[in-house]
Amino acid sequence: MSSQSTAATLYPTAGFGAPKDRRGHASGDLGLPAGTVVFSADNHISVAEDIFYDRFPEELKGAAPRIWYEDGAYMVGMKGKAWTGGDFGRVLMQYDDLAGAATNNIEARIRELKEDGIDKELAFPNAVLALFHYPDKALRERVFRIYNEHIADLQERSNGRFYGVGLINWWDPKGTRSTLEELKALGLKTFLLPLNPGKDDDGNIYDYGSLAMDAVWDEIEAAGLPVSHHIGETPPKTPCEHNSVVVGMMINVDSFREQFAKYLFSGILDRHPQLKVGWFEGGIAWVPTALQDAEHMLASYRHMFNHELQHDIRYYWNNHMSASFMVDPLGLRLIDDIGVDNVMWSSDYPHNESTFGYSEKSLATVVEAVGPDNAVKIVSTNVQKFLGLQ
């Protein structure tokens, strides 16, 4: 068998080109029990409207990030300079011209997903991720509030088909509380917490696992909303002359380990036992190796710890965490080590690596790997439980 045909067999994404050139054609016969609601746990949406400038007060409009359309993509930036250029901009151009890719046509989005066999979705930002490290923290929080309002309006208009991921203040406990209260009042069910939290006003890097951050975790735990982490929020820092987009993606899909280790070994979950954490778009095959390595490190370094773990390693995964995938044949072969209750299927619409245009093939691999009843958990009920919808 040729390498090309092998790739097509293992990865039904192979050879389908740019998402803007694809179309859904699900037959409806996915091997799932009748009435199964297919819920993509990780999709994305681009902001098409100039919402930040429009909603900033007059005296602050000069500091507002701008949204504009250019060369097939919705850009984010200021004074005509995009913060989403380079590889990021080139990738946006692969899908932003899809009718439903952006916030200005929620009806087309629902239709495109339905044609691809998807009934409901959880949608993360695209270019708005560039605002995670907007230097003025007060304005950054204002931007997040505006985004939450905008995405919550889409959620309301979707009649239960679209759920948006919100943004919160993670650098100040009072701001954490107020942004979470507003987010919940808007009806949003989860929020995106950056893997790279940046620096404080003195230039010190925030350490999620430090006791100084416990007040922020206290607010998150009290809010009762699950934490979402997602790959790809920051580009690789080293240059690459050839196929830099793919090199960057190879780095991005391996970005969870540091924060995963902090949840376990820094005691975040011991001090905040009600937290629920979702890991999105990094697949599931990383989980068994991360658990195995964590168990090895615990056995090897426990005598040096200054925080003693209250549980064994797998307790934290089994009781606090879940992860999403699009096409992950290795992960599905290791499903018994990962746990069928800790896994969520996603389309990742409208990204290049998404299953858009052939989601029925990806869904069929889930049914084949775990059987129809467990497949319902993976493609429907697990994400709904994560979001508190069941």
Coordinates of C-alpha atoms in Angstrom, one line a residue:
M1 CA 0.0 0.0 0.0
S2 CA 1.4 3.4 -0.9
S3 CA 2.0 6.1 1.8
Q4 CA -0.7 8.2 0.2
S5 CA -3.4 5.5 0.4
T6 CA -2.3 4.6 3.9
A7 CA -2.7 8.2 5.0
A8 CA -6.2 8.3 3.4
T9 CA -7.2 5.2 5.2
L10 CA -6.0 6.4 8.6
Y11 CA -6.9 10.0 8.2
P12 CA -10.0 10.7 6.2
T13 CA -8.8 14.3 6.1
A14 CA -6.2 13.4 3.5
G15 CA -6.4 15.2 0.1
F16 CA -9.5 17.4 0.6
G17 CA -7.8 20.8 0.2
A18 CA -8.8 24.1 1.7
P19 CA -11.9 24.1 3.8
K20 CA -13.4 27.0 1.8
D21 CA -13.5 24.5 -1.2
R22 CA -15.2 21.7 0.8
R23 CA -18.9 20.9 1.2
G24 CA -20.7 18.7 3.7
H25 CA -22.5 15.7 2.3
A26 CA -23.4 13.5 5.3
S27 CA -25.8 10.7 4.4
G28 CA -27.3 10.4 7.8
D29 CA -26.3 6.8 8.2
L30 CA -23.4 7.2 10.6
G31 CA -23.8 3.9 12.5
L32 CA -25.0 5.8 15.6
P33 CA -28.3 5.0 17.4
A34 CA -31.3 6.8 16.1
G35 CA -31.8 10.2 17.6
T36 CA -28.1 10.8 18.5
V37 CA -27.3 14.5 18.6
V38 CA -23.9 14.9 17.1
F39 CA -22.1 17.6 19.1
S40 CA -18.7 18.9 17.9
A41 CA -16.7 19.8 21.1
D42 CA -14.3 22.1 19.3
N43 CA -15.1 24.4 16.4
H44 CA -14.0 27.9 15.6
I45 CA -15.5 31.2 14.6
S46 CA -14.0 34.4 13.2
V47 CA -15.3 37.8 14.2
A48 CA -16.5 39.7 11.1
E49 CA -17.8 42.9 12.6
D50 CA -15.7 45.8 14.0
I51 CA -17.2 45.1 17.4
F52 CA -14.4 46.5 19.6
Y53 CA -14.2 49.9 17.9
D54 CA -18.0 50.1 17.7
R55 CA -18.5 49.4 21.4
F56 CA -15.6 51.3 22.9
P57 CA -16.6 54.7 24.4
E58 CA -15.7 57.6 22.2
E59 CA -12.7 58.7 24.3
L60 CA -11.1 55.2 24.0
K61 CA -11.8 54.4 20.4
G62 CA -8.2 55.2 19.4
A63 CA -7.1 52.3 21.6
A64 CA -9.7 49.8 20.3
P65 CA -8.5 46.8 18.3
R66 CA -10.0 46.8 14.8
I67 CA -11.6 44.0 12.7
W68 CA -11.4 44.2 8.9
Y69 CA -11.6 41.9 5.9
E70 CA -8.6 41.6 3.7
D71 CA -7.4 39.1 1.1
G72 CA -9.9 36.5 2.1
A73 CA -9.6 36.7 5.9
Y74 CA -10.9 38.7 8.9
M75 CA -7.9 40.5 10.4
V76 CA -7.4 41.8 13.9
G77 CA -5.0 44.7 14.6
M78 CA -4.6 48.4 15.0
K79 CA -3.9 51.3 12.7
G80 CA -4.1 49.1 9.6
K81 CA -1.4 46.7 10.9
A82 CA -2.7 43.1 11.4
W83 CA -1.6 41.2 14.4
T84 CA -2.7 38.1 12.5
G85 CA -0.3 38.2 9.6
G86 CA 2.3 35.7 8.5
D87 CA 1.3 32.1 8.8
F88 CA -1.7 32.9 11.0
G89 CA -3.1 35.2 8.2
R90 CA -2.3 32.6 5.5
V91 CA -4.2 30.0 7.5
L92 CA -7.2 32.2 8.0
M93 CA -7.5 32.7 4.3
Q94 CA -8.0 28.9 3.9
Y95 CA -11.5 29.1 5.6
D96 CA -12.8 32.6 6.4
D97 CA -14.5 32.7 3.0
L98 CA -16.8 29.8 4.0
A99 CA -20.3 31.2 4.3
G100 CA -20.6 30.1 8.0
A101 CA -17.0 30.7 9.1
A102 CA -17.6 34.1 10.7
T103 CA -20.0 35.7 13.0
N104 CA -22.0 37.6 10.3
N105 CA -24.0 34.5 9.2
I106 CA -25.0 32.2 11.9
E107 CA -27.7 30.7 9.8
A108 CA -25.3 29.7 7.1
R109 CA -23.0 28.2 9.7
I110 CA -25.8 26.0 11.2
R111 CA -26.7 24.9 7.7
E112 CA -23.2 24.0 6.7
L113 CA -22.6 22.0 9.8
K114 CA -26.0 20.2 9.4
E115 CA -25.0 19.2 5.9
D116 CA -21.8 17.7 7.4
G117 CA -23.8 15.7 9.9
I118 CA -23.3 18.0 13.0
D119 CA -26.2 19.2 15.1
K120 CA -24.6 21.3 17.8
E121 CA -21.1 22.8 18.4
L122 CA -18.9 24.5 20.9
A123 CA -17.0 27.3 19.2
F124 CA -13.6 28.8 20.1
P125 CA -12.2 32.1 18.8
N126 CA -9.9 32.4 15.8
A127 CA -8.0 35.6 15.3
V128 CA -9.3 37.1 18.6
L129 CA -6.7 34.9 20.3
A130 CA -4.2 37.6 19.3
L131 CA -5.8 39.8 22.0
F132 CA -4.8 37.5 24.8
H133 CA -1.7 39.6 25.5
Y134 CA -3.0 43.1 24.7
P135 CA -0.6 45.2 26.8
D136 CA -3.2 47.4 28.6
K137 CA -4.9 44.9 30.9
A138 CA -7.9 47.1 31.6
L139 CA -8.6 47.5 27.9
R140 CA -7.9 43.8 27.4
E141 CA -10.7 43.0 29.9
R142 CA -13.0 45.4 28.1
V143 CA -12.3 43.6 24.9
F144 CA -13.0 40.3 26.5
R145 CA -16.4 41.5 27.8
I146 CA -17.4 42.8 24.4
Y147 CA -16.4 39.5 22.8
N148 CA -18.5 37.6 25.3
E149 CA -21.5 39.7 24.7
H150 CA -21.1 39.3 20.9
I151 CA -20.7 35.5 21.1
A152 CA -23.5 35.1 23.6
D153 CA -25.8 36.9 21.2
L154 CA -25.0 34.4 18.5
Q155 CA -25.6 31.6 21.0
E156 CA -29.0 33.0 21.8
R157 CA -30.0 33.3 18.2
S158 CA -28.9 29.7 17.4
N159 CA -31.7 28.1 19.3
G160 CA -29.3 25.7 21.1
R161 CA -27.1 24.7 18.1
F162 CA -24.2 27.1 18.9
Y163 CA -22.4 27.5 22.2
G164 CA -19.6 30.0 22.4
V165 CA -16.4 29.8 24.5
G166 CA -15.9 33.0 26.6
L167 CA -12.9 34.9 27.7
I168 CA -12.0 36.0 31.3
N169 CA -9.6 38.1 33.3
W170 CA -7.1 35.6 34.8
W171 CA -4.6 38.1 36.2
D172 CA -6.6 39.7 39.0
P173 CA -9.0 37.8 41.3
K174 CA -11.6 40.6 41.4
G175 CA -11.6 40.8 37.6
T176 CA -11.8 37.0 37.5
R177 CA -14.9 37.1 39.6
S178 CA -16.6 39.9 37.7
T179 CA -15.9 38.5 34.2
L180 CA -17.0 35.1 35.3
E181 CA -20.2 36.5 36.8
E182 CA -21.0 38.4 33.6
L183 CA -20.1 35.4 31.4
K184 CA -22.5 33.1 33.3
A185 CA -25.2 35.7 33.2
L186 CA -24.8 35.8 29.4
G187 CA -25.4 32.0 29.3
L188 CA -21.9 31.0 28.3
K189 CA -20.9 27.6 29.6
T190 CA -17.1 27.6 29.6
F191 CA -14.2 29.9 29.0
L192 CA -10.7 29.7 27.4
L193 CA -7.8 30.0 29.8
P194 CA -4.5 30.6 28.0
L195 CA -1.7 28.1 28.3
N196 CA 0.7 31.1 28.2
P197 CA -0.7 33.5 30.8
G198 CA 1.9 36.2 30.2
K199 CA 3.5 38.6 32.7
D200 CA 2.4 40.8 35.5
D201 CA 3.1 44.5 35.6
D202 CA 6.5 43.9 37.1
G203 CA 7.5 41.6 34.2
N204 CA 7.2 38.4 36.2
I205 CA 5.7 35.4 34.4
Y206 CA 2.4 34.3 35.9
D207 CA 2.7 30.8 37.4
Y208 CA -0.7 29.1 37.5
G209 CA 0.6 26.6 40.0
S210 CA 1.8 29.2 42.5
L211 CA 0.0 30.0 45.8
A212 CA -0.2 33.6 44.6
M213 CA -2.6 32.4 41.8
D214 CA -4.8 30.5 44.2
A215 CA -7.2 33.5 44.6
V216 CA -7.9 33.3 40.9
W217 CA -8.5 29.5 41.0
D218 CA -10.8 30.1 44.0
E219 CA -13.0 32.3 41.8
I220 CA -12.9 29.8 38.9
E221 CA -13.9 27.0 41.2
A222 CA -16.6 29.0 42.9
A223 CA -18.1 29.9 39.5
G224 CA -18.6 26.2 38.7
L225 CA -17.7 26.5 35.1
P226 CA -15.3 24.1 33.4
V227 CA -11.9 25.4 32.2
S228 CA -11.0 25.1 28.6
H229 CA -7.4 25.0 27.2
H230 CA -6.7 25.0 23.5
I231 CA -3.6 24.5 21.3
G232 CA -2.2 27.1 19.0
E233 CA -2.6 30.4 20.9
T234 CA 1.0 31.4 20.3
P235 CA 3.2 30.8 17.2
P236 CA 6.6 29.0 17.4
K237 CA 9.5 31.3 18.1
T238 CA 12.1 29.7 16.0
P239 CA 12.3 30.4 12.2
C240 CA 11.5 27.8 9.6
E241 CA 12.1 28.4 5.9
H242 CA 10.1 25.6 4.4
N243 CA 6.5 24.5 5.3
S244 CA 6.5 26.7 8.4
V245 CA 2.7 26.3 8.8
V246 CA 3.0 22.6 9.3
V247 CA 6.1 22.8 11.5
G248 CA 4.2 25.3 13.7
M249 CA 1.2 22.9 13.9
M250 CA 3.5 20.0 14.9
I251 CA 4.7 22.2 17.8
N252 CA 1.2 23.4 18.7
V253 CA -0.3 20.0 19.0
D254 CA 2.2 19.1 21.8
S255 CA 1.5 22.1 24.0
F256 CA -0.4 20.7 26.9
R257 CA 2.2 19.0 29.1
E258 CA 3.4 22.0 31.1
Q259 CA 0.0 23.0 32.3
F260 CA -1.1 19.4 32.7
A261 CA 1.9 18.9 35.0
K262 CA 1.0 22.0 37.0
Y263 CA -2.5 20.8 37.6
L264 CA -1.1 17.6 39.1
F265 CA 2.2 18.4 40.7
S266 CA 1.7 22.1 41.8
G267 CA -1.4 21.1 43.7
I268 CA -4.0 23.1 41.8
L269 CA -6.4 20.2 41.8
D270 CA -5.7 19.3 45.3
R271 CA -6.5 22.8 46.5
H272 CA -9.5 23.1 44.1
P273 CA -11.1 19.7 43.9
Q274 CA -14.2 20.9 42.1
L275 CA -12.4 22.0 39.0
K276 CA -13.1 20.5 35.6
V277 CA -10.6 20.9 32.8
G278 CA -11.0 20.3 29.0
W279 CA -8.0 20.0 26.6
F280 CA -9.1 20.9 23.1
E281 CA -7.7 20.1 19.6
G282 CA -4.5 18.4 20.8
G283 CA -6.0 14.9 20.2
I284 CA -6.1 12.1 22.8
A285 CA -3.1 10.0 22.0
W286 CA -0.9 12.2 24.2
V287 CA -2.9 11.3 27.3
P288 CA -1.5 7.7 28.0
T289 CA 2.1 8.9 27.6
A290 CA 1.5 11.9 29.8
L291 CA -0.1 9.8 32.5
Q292 CA 2.7 7.2 32.2
D293 CA 5.4 9.8 32.4
A294 CA 3.7 11.5 35.4
E295 CA 3.6 8.2 37.3
H296 CA 7.3 7.7 36.5
M297 CA 8.2 11.2 37.7
L298 CA 6.1 10.8 40.8
A299 CA 7.9 7.6 41.7
S300 CA 11.3 9.1 40.9
Y301 CA 11.1 12.5 42.5
R302 CA 8.5 12.2 45.3
H303 CA 11.2 12.4 48.0
M304 CA 12.0 15.9 46.7
F305 CA 8.4 17.3 46.7
N306 CA 7.3 20.4 48.5
H307 CA 3.7 19.5 47.8
E308 CA 2.6 16.0 48.5
L309 CA -0.1 14.7 46.1
Q310 CA -3.4 13.7 47.7
H311 CA -4.3 11.1 45.0
D312 CA -2.6 8.9 42.5
I313 CA -2.0 10.3 39.0
R314 CA -4.9 8.7 37.2
Y315 CA -7.4 10.0 39.8
Y316 CA -6.7 13.5 38.5
W317 CA -7.3 12.6 34.9
N318 CA -10.3 10.3 35.6
N319 CA -12.1 12.8 37.8
H320 CA -11.1 16.2 36.5
M321 CA -10.1 16.1 32.8
S322 CA -11.2 15.3 29.3
A323 CA -9.8 15.9 25.8
S324 CA -11.1 16.3 22.3
F325 CA -9.9 14.9 19.0
M326 CA -10.9 15.1 15.3
V327 CA -9.1 12.1 13.7
D328 CA -7.0 10.1 16.1
P329 CA -6.7 6.4 15.2
L330 CA -3.9 5.8 17.7
G331 CA -5.9 7.5 20.5
L332 CA -8.9 5.3 19.7
R333 CA -6.8 2.2 19.9
L334 CA -5.7 3.3 23.4
I335 CA -9.2 4.3 24.5
D336 CA -9.2 1.8 27.4
D337 CA -6.2 3.6 28.9
I338 CA -7.8 7.0 28.3
G339 CA -11.4 6.3 29.3
V340 CA -14.4 6.5 27.1
D341 CA -16.0 9.0 29.5
N342 CA -13.0 11.4 29.2
V343 CA -13.1 11.8 25.4
M344 CA -15.0 14.2 23.1
W345 CA -15.2 14.2 19.3
S346 CA -14.9 17.4 17.3
S347 CA -15.1 18.6 13.8
D348 CA -12.8 21.6 14.3
Y349 CA -14.8 23.4 11.6
P350 CA -13.6 25.3 9.7
H351 CA -9.9 24.7 10.1
N352 CA -7.6 22.9 7.6
E353 CA -7.2 19.9 9.9
S354 CA -11.0 19.8 10.5
T355 CA -13.2 17.0 9.4
F356 CA -15.5 19.4 7.5
G357 CA -16.6 17.8 4.3
Y358 CA -16.1 14.3 5.5
S359 CA -17.2 14.3 9.1
E360 CA -19.2 11.1 8.5
K361 CA -16.0 9.2 7.9
S362 CA -14.4 10.4 11.1
L363 CA -17.6 9.6 13.1
A364 CA -17.6 6.1 11.5
T365 CA -14.1 5.5 12.9
V366 CA -15.4 6.3 16.4
V367 CA -18.3 3.8 16.0
E368 CA -16.0 1.2 14.7
A369 CA -13.5 1.6 17.5
V370 CA -15.8 1.7 20.5
G371 CA -19.3 0.5 19.3
P372 CA -22.5 2.5 19.0
D373 CA -23.3 3.0 22.7
N374 CA -19.9 4.3 23.7
A375 CA -19.7 6.3 20.5
V376 CA -22.8 8.3 21.7
K377 CA -20.8 9.3 24.7
I378 CA -17.8 10.5 22.6
V379 CA -19.8 12.3 19.9
S380 CA -22.6 13.7 22.1
T381 CA -23.1 13.2 25.8
N382 CA -19.6 13.8 27.2
V383 CA -19.3 17.4 25.9
Q384 CA -22.8 18.1 27.0
K385 CA -21.9 16.9 30.5
F386 CA -18.7 19.0 30.4
L387 CA -20.8 22.1 29.6
G388 CA -23.4 21.3 32.2
L389 CA -26.2 20.8 29.6
Q390 CA -27.0 17.3 31.0

